[in-house]
Amino acid sequence: MTFLRGVEMKPLGSSSPWGVKRWKAVVVQAFGAYGFKLLLLLAVSGCSAAGIIETSDPYKKLAQAGHLEQAGRVSVARRHIFEAIEIFQQQGDDRGLAEAYRRYAFLVRVNGVDVITRLAPPDPSQTPTNEDGRMDISIEYFEKSLAIAEANDQQGLIANLHYNIGGSHYFAGRLAEACLSFDRSLASYRKSVEIKPDLVVDIPPGVKDFPELIDRAKQKAECG
C-alpha cells in the first residue's frame, strides 16, 4: 500500500482509541448493516489472501511468488522463487528451473533499488546497490534461463529471453548490447515460426506482431 507510506496502520482492537463497537456503529450509520458485513468480509478475505499456504510444489511456489510480488511482499516472493529453484534442481526439472530463473530476473528488474536492497539474500554479492547492478543481476538470471532453453532447443523461450536481456541492457544504458540481443531475439523468433508456423507469442496491446515489437525496441535503443 505505497499510497499510505508513512501512515501507521493499527488494528481495530482494544488498543484503538475508539474500539470495535464504536467503529461498527460509525460504519453501520454510514453504510447500513449490509455495508458493515461487506466491509468485514473484505477485511477477512484480505487477511486470508495475505497468508500463503505452504507447498512443496515448485510450480505453485512460483505462482505464489507472483501474487506476493503484486502485493508488494517482494522479499517473500524472492524466497519462494529460490525455494522453487532448489526443488527444480533436486528434481532435475530443467524447464521449471528455466522459468524460475526467468521469474527472478523480472523480480530484480521490475522492482526499484530501494525495494531490492531490502531483500538481504544469503549471498551479499547478489544484492544490487545501483541501477546498473540491478540490471546486471537481471541479465545474469535471464542468461541462466537462456542456457537451459538453448540446451532444450526452446526457440520461443530463447526469443523471449534475448528480448528481455536486451531490455535490461537498454535500461542499463548499454545500447550496443541491447541491439545485439534484439537481433538475436528476432532470429530465434523466425526460427521458431519455421518450426511451428502457428506459434502464438504474447505481445503488448497495439503491437501487430513480434517483429514489430523488436522493431520498436530497436528504434528506442537507436540501433543502426
PDB file of C-alpha atoms in Angstrom:
ATOM      1  CA  MET A   1       0.000   0.000   0.000  1.00  0.00           C
ATOM      2  CA  THR A   2       2.533   2.582  -1.119  1.00  0.00           C
ATOM      3  CA  PHE A   3      -0.079   5.345  -1.229  1.00  0.00           C
ATOM      4  CA  LEU A   4      -0.227   5.106   2.569  1.00  0.00           C
ATOM      5  CA  ARG A   5       3.533   5.201   3.071  1.00  0.00           C
ATOM      6  CA  GLY A   6       4.409   6.911   6.334  1.00  0.00           C
ATOM      7  CA  VAL A   7       0.966   6.310   7.841  1.00  0.00           C
ATOM      8  CA  GLU A   8       0.930   3.852  10.713  1.00  0.00           C
ATOM      9  CA  MET A   9      -1.941   1.387  10.373  1.00  0.00           C
ATOM     10  CA  LYS A  10      -3.112  -0.124  13.658  1.00  0.00           C
ATOM     11  CA  PRO A  11      -5.596  -2.981  14.117  1.00  0.00           C
ATOM     12  CA  LEU A  12      -9.030  -2.099  15.436  1.00  0.00           C
ATOM     13  CA  GLY A  13      -8.972  -3.631  18.864  1.00  0.00           C
ATOM     14  CA  SER A  14      -8.744  -2.678  22.483  1.00  0.00           C
ATOM     15  CA  SER A  15      -5.670  -0.586  21.688  1.00  0.00           C
ATOM     16  CA  SER A  16      -7.727   1.587  19.344  1.00  0.00           C
ATOM     17  CA  PRO A  17      -8.978   4.777  20.986  1.00  0.00           C
ATOM     18  CA  TRP A  18     -12.464   4.088  19.582  1.00  0.00           C
ATOM     19  CA  GLY A  19     -12.688   0.312  19.881  1.00  0.00           C
ATOM     20  CA  VAL A  20     -14.512  -2.158  17.665  1.00  0.00           C
ATOM     21  CA  LYS A  21     -18.041  -1.261  18.814  1.00  0.00           C
ATOM     22  CA  ARG A  22     -17.547   2.420  18.044  1.00  0.00           C
ATOM     23  CA  TRP A  23     -16.116   1.651  14.594  1.00  0.00           C
ATOM     24  CA  LYS A  24     -19.032  -0.704  13.884  1.00  0.00           C
ATOM     25  CA  ALA A  25     -21.524   1.989  14.879  1.00  0.00           C
ATOM     26  CA  VAL A  26     -19.879   4.521  12.557  1.00  0.00           C
ATOM     27  CA  VAL A  27     -19.793   2.108   9.609  1.00  0.00           C
ATOM     28  CA  VAL A  28     -23.393   0.959  10.149  1.00  0.00           C
ATOM     29  CA  GLN A  29     -24.554   4.569  10.364  1.00  0.00           C
ATOM     30  CA  ALA A  30     -22.748   5.469   7.150  1.00  0.00           C
ATOM     31  CA  PHE A  31     -23.390   2.363   5.058  1.00  0.00           C
ATOM     32  CA  GLY A  32     -26.025   0.320   6.878  1.00  0.00           C
ATOM     33  CA  ALA A  33     -25.760  -3.156   8.388  1.00  0.00           C
ATOM     34  CA  TYR A  34     -25.076  -4.695   4.979  1.00  0.00           C
ATOM     35  CA  GLY A  35     -22.217  -2.265   4.443  1.00  0.00           C
ATOM     36  CA  PHE A  36     -20.634  -3.321   7.714  1.00  0.00           C
ATOM     37  CA  LYS A  37     -20.928  -7.011   6.805  1.00  0.00           C
ATOM     38  CA  LEU A  38     -19.378  -6.318   3.407  1.00  0.00           C
ATOM     39  CA  LEU A  39     -16.523  -4.375   4.985  1.00  0.00           C
ATOM     40  CA  LEU A  40     -15.948  -7.212   7.449  1.00  0.00           C
ATOM     41  CA  LEU A  41     -15.957  -9.764   4.632  1.00  0.00           C
ATOM     42  CA  LEU A  42     -13.399  -7.749   2.677  1.00  0.00           C
ATOM     43  CA  ALA A  43     -11.194  -7.461   5.739  1.00  0.00           C
ATOM     44  CA  VAL A  44     -11.306 -11.206   6.349  1.00  0.00           C
ATOM     45  CA  SER A  45     -10.635 -12.038   2.706  1.00  0.00           C
ATOM     46  CA  GLY A  46      -7.733  -9.600   2.716  1.00  0.00           C
ATOM     47  CA  CYS A  47      -6.216 -11.370   5.701  1.00  0.00           C
ATOM     48  CA  SER A  48      -6.593 -14.774   4.096  1.00  0.00           C
ATOM     49  CA  ALA A  49      -5.017 -13.501   0.877  1.00  0.00           C
ATOM     50  CA  ALA A  50      -2.039 -12.302   2.886  1.00  0.00           C
ATOM     51  CA  GLY A  51      -1.446 -15.852   4.149  1.00  0.00           C
ATOM     52  CA  ILE A  52       0.326 -18.262   1.843  1.00  0.00           C
ATOM     53  CA  ILE A  53      -0.331 -21.999   2.105  1.00  0.00           C
ATOM     54  CA  GLU A  54       2.889 -23.987   2.419  1.00  0.00           C
ATOM     55  CA  THR A  55       3.549 -26.266  -0.530  1.00  0.00           C
ATOM     56  CA  SER A  56       6.382 -28.412  -1.821  1.00  0.00           C
ATOM     57  CA  ASP A  57       5.191 -27.980  -5.422  1.00  0.00           C
ATOM     58  CA  PRO A  58       7.728 -25.649  -7.088  1.00  0.00           C
ATOM     59  CA  TYR A  59       5.248 -24.513  -9.739  1.00  0.00           C
ATOM     60  CA  LYS A  60       2.809 -23.462  -7.028  1.00  0.00           C
ATOM     61  CA  LYS A  61       5.647 -21.650  -5.279  1.00  0.00           C
ATOM     62  CA  LEU A  62       6.278 -19.655  -8.458  1.00  0.00           C
ATOM     63  CA  ALA A  63       2.579 -18.812  -8.695  1.00  0.00           C
ATOM     64  CA  GLN A  64       2.604 -17.708  -5.060  1.00  0.00           C
ATOM     65  CA  ALA A  65       5.673 -15.585  -5.733  1.00  0.00           C
ATOM     66  CA  GLY A  66       3.749 -13.732  -8.424  1.00  0.00           C
ATOM     67  CA  HIS A  67       0.878 -12.969  -6.039  1.00  0.00           C
ATOM     68  CA  LEU A  68       3.296 -11.896  -3.317  1.00  0.00           C
ATOM     69  CA  GLU A  69       5.135  -9.534  -5.639  1.00  0.00           C
ATOM     70  CA  GLN A  70       1.858  -7.941  -6.725  1.00  0.00           C
ATOM     71  CA  ALA A  71       1.021  -7.459  -3.049  1.00  0.00           C
ATOM     72  CA  GLY A  72       4.333  -5.677  -2.516  1.00  0.00           C
ATOM     73  CA  ARG A  73       5.865  -8.522  -0.500  1.00  0.00           C
ATOM     74  CA  VAL A  74       8.956  -8.671  -2.663  1.00  0.00           C
ATOM     75  CA  SER A  75      11.335 -10.244  -0.159  1.00  0.00           C
ATOM     76  CA  VAL A  76       8.880 -13.093   0.500  1.00  0.00           C
ATOM     77  CA  ALA A  77       8.337 -13.510  -3.250  1.00  0.00           C
ATOM     78  CA  ARG A  78      12.092 -13.799  -3.693  1.00  0.00           C
ATOM     79  CA  ARG A  79      12.262 -16.511  -1.035  1.00  0.00           C
ATOM     80  CA  HIS A  80       9.533 -18.516  -2.778  1.00  0.00           C
ATOM     81  CA  ILE A  81      11.339 -18.290  -6.114  1.00  0.00           C
ATOM     82  CA  PHE A  82      14.597 -19.512  -4.605  1.00  0.00           C
ATOM     83  CA  GLU A  83      12.807 -22.345  -2.824  1.00  0.00           C
ATOM     84  CA  ALA A  84      11.326 -23.320  -6.201  1.00  0.00           C
ATOM     85  CA  ILE A  85      14.787 -23.143  -7.784  1.00  0.00           C
ATOM     86  CA  GLU A  86      16.173 -25.516  -5.168  1.00  0.00           C
ATOM     87  CA  ILE A  87      13.349 -28.019  -5.703  1.00  0.00           C
ATOM     88  CA  PHE A  88      13.636 -27.851  -9.501  1.00  0.00           C
ATOM     89  CA  GLN A  89      17.369 -28.541  -9.173  1.00  0.00           C
ATOM     90  CA  GLN A  90      16.737 -31.520  -6.901  1.00  0.00           C
ATOM     91  CA  GLN A  91      14.108 -32.905  -9.281  1.00  0.00           C
ATOM     92  CA  GLY A  92      16.190 -32.289 -12.394  1.00  0.00           C
ATOM     93  CA  ASP A  93      13.330 -30.258 -13.898  1.00  0.00           C
ATOM     94  CA  ASP A  94      15.203 -28.063 -16.364  1.00  0.00           C
ATOM     95  CA  ARG A  95      12.153 -26.368 -17.819  1.00  0.00           C
ATOM     96  CA  GLY A  96      10.843 -25.432 -14.406  1.00  0.00           C
ATOM     97  CA  LEU A  97      14.287 -24.196 -13.430  1.00  0.00           C
ATOM     98  CA  ALA A  98      14.480 -22.035 -16.551  1.00  0.00           C
ATOM     99  CA  GLU A  99      11.143 -20.436 -15.677  1.00  0.00           C
ATOM    100  CA  ALA A 100      12.198 -19.828 -12.069  1.00  0.00           C
ATOM    101  CA  TYR A 101      15.392 -18.104 -13.213  1.00  0.00           C
ATOM    102  CA  ARG A 102      13.344 -16.009 -15.635  1.00  0.00           C
ATOM    103  CA  ARG A 103      10.898 -15.016 -12.889  1.00  0.00           C
ATOM    104  CA  TYR A 104      13.711 -13.903 -10.607  1.00  0.00           C
ATOM    105  CA  ALA A 105      15.277 -11.876 -13.421  1.00  0.00           C
ATOM    106  CA  PHE A 106      11.987  -9.997 -13.764  1.00  0.00           C
ATOM    107  CA  LEU A 107      11.657  -9.590  -9.998  1.00  0.00           C
ATOM    108  CA  VAL A 108      15.040  -7.893  -9.833  1.00  0.00           C
ATOM    109  CA  ARG A 109      14.484  -5.726 -12.892  1.00  0.00           C
ATOM    110  CA  VAL A 110      10.958  -4.550 -12.157  1.00  0.00           C
ATOM    111  CA  ASN A 111      11.409  -3.610  -8.511  1.00  0.00           C
ATOM    112  CA  GLY A 112      13.353  -0.486  -7.644  1.00  0.00           C
ATOM    113  CA  VAL A 113      16.671  -0.480  -5.871  1.00  0.00           C
ATOM    114  CA  ASP A 114      15.036   0.764  -2.676  1.00  0.00           C
ATOM    115  CA  VAL A 115      12.977  -2.438  -2.593  1.00  0.00           C
ATOM    116  CA  ILE A 116      15.595  -4.873  -3.853  1.00  0.00           C
ATOM    117  CA  THR A 117      18.251  -3.791  -1.364  1.00  0.00           C
ATOM    118  CA  ARG A 118      15.923  -4.828   1.443  1.00  0.00           C
ATOM    119  CA  LEU A 119      15.877  -8.429   0.221  1.00  0.00           C
ATOM    120  CA  ALA A 120      19.073  -9.306   2.129  1.00  0.00           C
ATOM    121  CA  PRO A 121      19.871 -12.521   0.238  1.00  0.00           C
ATOM    122  CA  PRO A 122      22.311 -15.008   1.785  1.00  0.00           C
ATOM    123  CA  ASP A 123      24.993 -14.063  -0.750  1.00  0.00           C
ATOM    124  CA  PRO A 124      25.779 -10.324  -0.339  1.00  0.00           C
ATOM    125  CA  SER A 125      27.163 -10.170  -3.883  1.00  0.00           C
ATOM    126  CA  GLN A 126      23.622 -10.746  -5.158  1.00  0.00           C
ATOM    127  CA  THR A 127      22.350  -7.519  -3.585  1.00  0.00           C
ATOM    128  CA  PRO A 128      22.337  -4.750  -6.207  1.00  0.00           C
ATOM    129  CA  THR A 129      23.321  -1.338  -4.953  1.00  0.00           C
ATOM    130  CA  ASN A 130      22.591   0.739  -8.060  1.00  0.00           C
ATOM    131  CA  GLU A 131      20.614   0.675 -11.281  1.00  0.00           C
ATOM    132  CA  ASP A 132      23.415  -0.911 -13.300  1.00  0.00           C
ATOM    133  CA  GLY A 133      23.895  -3.578 -10.649  1.00  0.00           C
ATOM    134  CA  ARG A 134      20.192  -4.355 -10.689  1.00  0.00           C
ATOM    135  CA  MET A 135      20.230  -4.858 -14.446  1.00  0.00           C
ATOM    136  CA  ASP A 136      23.403  -6.957 -14.286  1.00  0.00           C
ATOM    137  CA  ILE A 137      21.751  -9.387 -11.879  1.00  0.00           C
ATOM    138  CA  SER A 138      18.632  -9.425 -14.048  1.00  0.00           C
ATOM    139  CA  ILE A 139      20.744 -10.309 -17.096  1.00  0.00           C
ATOM    140  CA  GLU A 140      22.625 -12.957 -15.126  1.00  0.00           C
ATOM    141  CA  TYR A 141      19.397 -14.798 -14.346  1.00  0.00           C
ATOM    142  CA  PHE A 142      17.938 -14.326 -17.826  1.00  0.00           C
ATOM    143  CA  GLU A 143      21.147 -15.915 -19.142  1.00  0.00           C
ATOM    144  CA  LYS A 144      20.860 -18.815 -16.690  1.00  0.00           C
ATOM    145  CA  SER A 145      17.395 -19.425 -18.112  1.00  0.00           C
ATOM    146  CA  LEU A 146      18.713 -18.957 -21.653  1.00  0.00           C
ATOM    147  CA  ALA A 147      21.382 -21.637 -21.216  1.00  0.00           C
ATOM    148  CA  ILE A 148      18.697 -24.162 -20.275  1.00  0.00           C
ATOM    149  CA  ALA A 149      16.385 -23.064 -23.094  1.00  0.00           C
ATOM    150  CA  GLU A 150      19.190 -23.435 -25.641  1.00  0.00           C
ATOM    151  CA  ALA A 151      20.087 -26.892 -24.314  1.00  0.00           C
ATOM    152  CA  ASN A 152      16.461 -27.918 -24.869  1.00  0.00           C
ATOM    153  CA  ASP A 153      16.104 -26.036 -28.185  1.00  0.00           C
ATOM    154  CA  GLN A 154      13.147 -23.989 -26.905  1.00  0.00           C
ATOM    155  CA  GLN A 155      13.285 -21.358 -29.634  1.00  0.00           C
ATOM    156  CA  GLY A 156      10.195 -19.474 -28.473  1.00  0.00           C
ATOM    157  CA  LEU A 157      11.617 -19.090 -24.978  1.00  0.00           C
ATOM    158  CA  ILE A 158      15.030 -18.225 -26.427  1.00  0.00           C
ATOM    159  CA  ALA A 159      13.449 -15.365 -28.385  1.00  0.00           C
ATOM    160  CA  ASN A 160      11.690 -14.123 -25.249  1.00  0.00           C
ATOM    161  CA  LEU A 161      14.876 -14.257 -23.181  1.00  0.00           C
ATOM    162  CA  HIS A 162      17.045 -12.458 -25.739  1.00  0.00           C
ATOM    163  CA  TYR A 163      14.392  -9.746 -25.944  1.00  0.00           C
ATOM    164  CA  ASN A 164      14.381  -9.315 -22.176  1.00  0.00           C
ATOM    165  CA  ILE A 165      18.166  -9.415 -21.945  1.00  0.00           C
ATOM    166  CA  GLY A 166      18.129  -6.612 -24.495  1.00  0.00           C
ATOM    167  CA  GLY A 167      15.653  -4.714 -22.344  1.00  0.00           C
ATOM    168  CA  SER A 168      17.896  -4.976 -19.300  1.00  0.00           C
ATOM    169  CA  HIS A 169      20.904  -3.795 -21.321  1.00  0.00           C
ATOM    170  CA  TYR A 170      18.796  -0.891 -22.566  1.00  0.00           C
ATOM    171  CA  PHE A 171      17.783   0.147 -19.053  1.00  0.00           C
ATOM    172  CA  ALA A 172      21.455  -0.048 -18.035  1.00  0.00           C
ATOM    173  CA  GLY A 173      22.357   2.301 -20.894  1.00  0.00           C
ATOM    174  CA  ARG A 174      24.277  -0.324 -22.869  1.00  0.00           C
ATOM    175  CA  LEU A 175      22.630   0.288 -26.225  1.00  0.00           C
ATOM    176  CA  ALA A 176      25.016  -1.713 -28.423  1.00  0.00           C
ATOM    177  CA  GLU A 177      24.471  -4.824 -26.297  1.00  0.00           C
ATOM    178  CA  ALA A 178      20.724  -4.171 -26.320  1.00  0.00           C
ATOM    179  CA  CYS A 179      20.643  -4.008 -30.114  1.00  0.00           C
ATOM    180  CA  LEU A 180      22.597  -7.254 -30.411  1.00  0.00           C
ATOM    181  CA  SER A 181      20.165  -9.012 -28.076  1.00  0.00           C
ATOM    182  CA  PHE A 182      17.159  -7.697 -30.007  1.00  0.00           C
ATOM    183  CA  ASP A 183      18.650  -9.059 -33.258  1.00  0.00           C
ATOM    184  CA  ARG A 184      19.206 -12.443 -31.618  1.00  0.00           C
ATOM    185  CA  SER A 185      15.644 -12.396 -30.341  1.00  0.00           C
ATOM    186  CA  LEU A 186      14.209 -11.800 -33.797  1.00  0.00           C
ATOM    187  CA  ALA A 187      16.399 -14.532 -35.299  1.00  0.00           C
ATOM    188  CA  SER A 188      15.187 -17.017 -32.680  1.00  0.00           C
ATOM    189  CA  TYR A 189      11.588 -15.994 -33.276  1.00  0.00           C
ATOM    190  CA  ARG A 190      11.907 -16.579 -37.026  1.00  0.00           C
ATOM    191  CA  LYS A 191      13.446 -19.977 -36.390  1.00  0.00           C
ATOM    192  CA  SER A 192      10.528 -20.802 -34.092  1.00  0.00           C
ATOM    193  CA  VAL A 193       7.987 -19.823 -36.736  1.00  0.00           C
ATOM    194  CA  GLU A 194       9.710 -22.047 -39.292  1.00  0.00           C
ATOM    195  CA  ILE A 195       9.312 -24.988 -36.926  1.00  0.00           C
ATOM    196  CA  LYS A 196       5.852 -24.032 -35.684  1.00  0.00           C
ATOM    197  CA  PRO A 197       4.017 -21.668 -38.083  1.00  0.00           C
ATOM    198  CA  ASP A 198       1.040 -21.294 -35.736  1.00  0.00           C
ATOM    199  CA  LEU A 199       3.248 -20.109 -32.866  1.00  0.00           C
ATOM    200  CA  VAL A 200       1.421 -17.642 -30.605  1.00  0.00           C
ATOM    201  CA  VAL A 201       3.524 -15.027 -28.826  1.00  0.00           C
ATOM    202  CA  ASP A 202       2.335 -12.675 -26.106  1.00  0.00           C
ATOM    203  CA  ILE A 203       2.839  -9.093 -27.242  1.00  0.00           C
ATOM    204  CA  PRO A 204       1.622  -5.785 -25.787  1.00  0.00           C
ATOM    205  CA  PRO A 205      -1.676  -4.275 -26.989  1.00  0.00           C
ATOM    206  CA  GLY A 206      -1.269  -2.116 -30.066  1.00  0.00           C
ATOM    207  CA  VAL A 207       1.661  -4.131 -31.432  1.00  0.00           C
ATOM    208  CA  LYS A 208       0.901  -6.127 -34.591  1.00  0.00           C
ATOM    209  CA  ASP A 209       3.407  -8.946 -34.160  1.00  0.00           C
ATOM    210  CA  PHE A 210       6.747  -9.912 -32.657  1.00  0.00           C
ATOM    211  CA  PRO A 211       8.852  -8.398 -35.471  1.00  0.00           C
ATOM    212  CA  GLU A 212       7.112  -5.061 -34.868  1.00  0.00           C
ATOM    213  CA  LEU A 213       7.838  -5.385 -31.149  1.00  0.00           C
ATOM    214  CA  ILE A 214      11.531  -5.866 -31.920  1.00  0.00           C
ATOM    215  CA  ASP A 215      11.480  -3.000 -34.416  1.00  0.00           C
ATOM    216  CA  ARG A 216      10.064  -0.655 -31.793  1.00  0.00           C
ATOM    217  CA  ALA A 217      12.636  -1.804 -29.252  1.00  0.00           C
ATOM    218  CA  LYS A 218      15.459  -1.195 -31.729  1.00  0.00           C
ATOM    219  CA  GLN A 219      14.142   2.265 -32.533  1.00  0.00           C
ATOM    220  CA  LYS A 220      14.064   3.109 -28.839  1.00  0.00           C
ATOM    221  CA  ALA A 221      17.615   1.835 -28.411  1.00  0.00           C
ATOM    222  CA  GLU A 222      18.657   3.799 -31.516  1.00  0.00           C
ATOM    223  CA  CYS A 223      20.003   0.694 -33.228  1.00  0.00           C
ATOM    224  CA  GLY A 224      21.650   1.312 -36.575  1.00  0.00           C
TER     225      GLY A 224
END
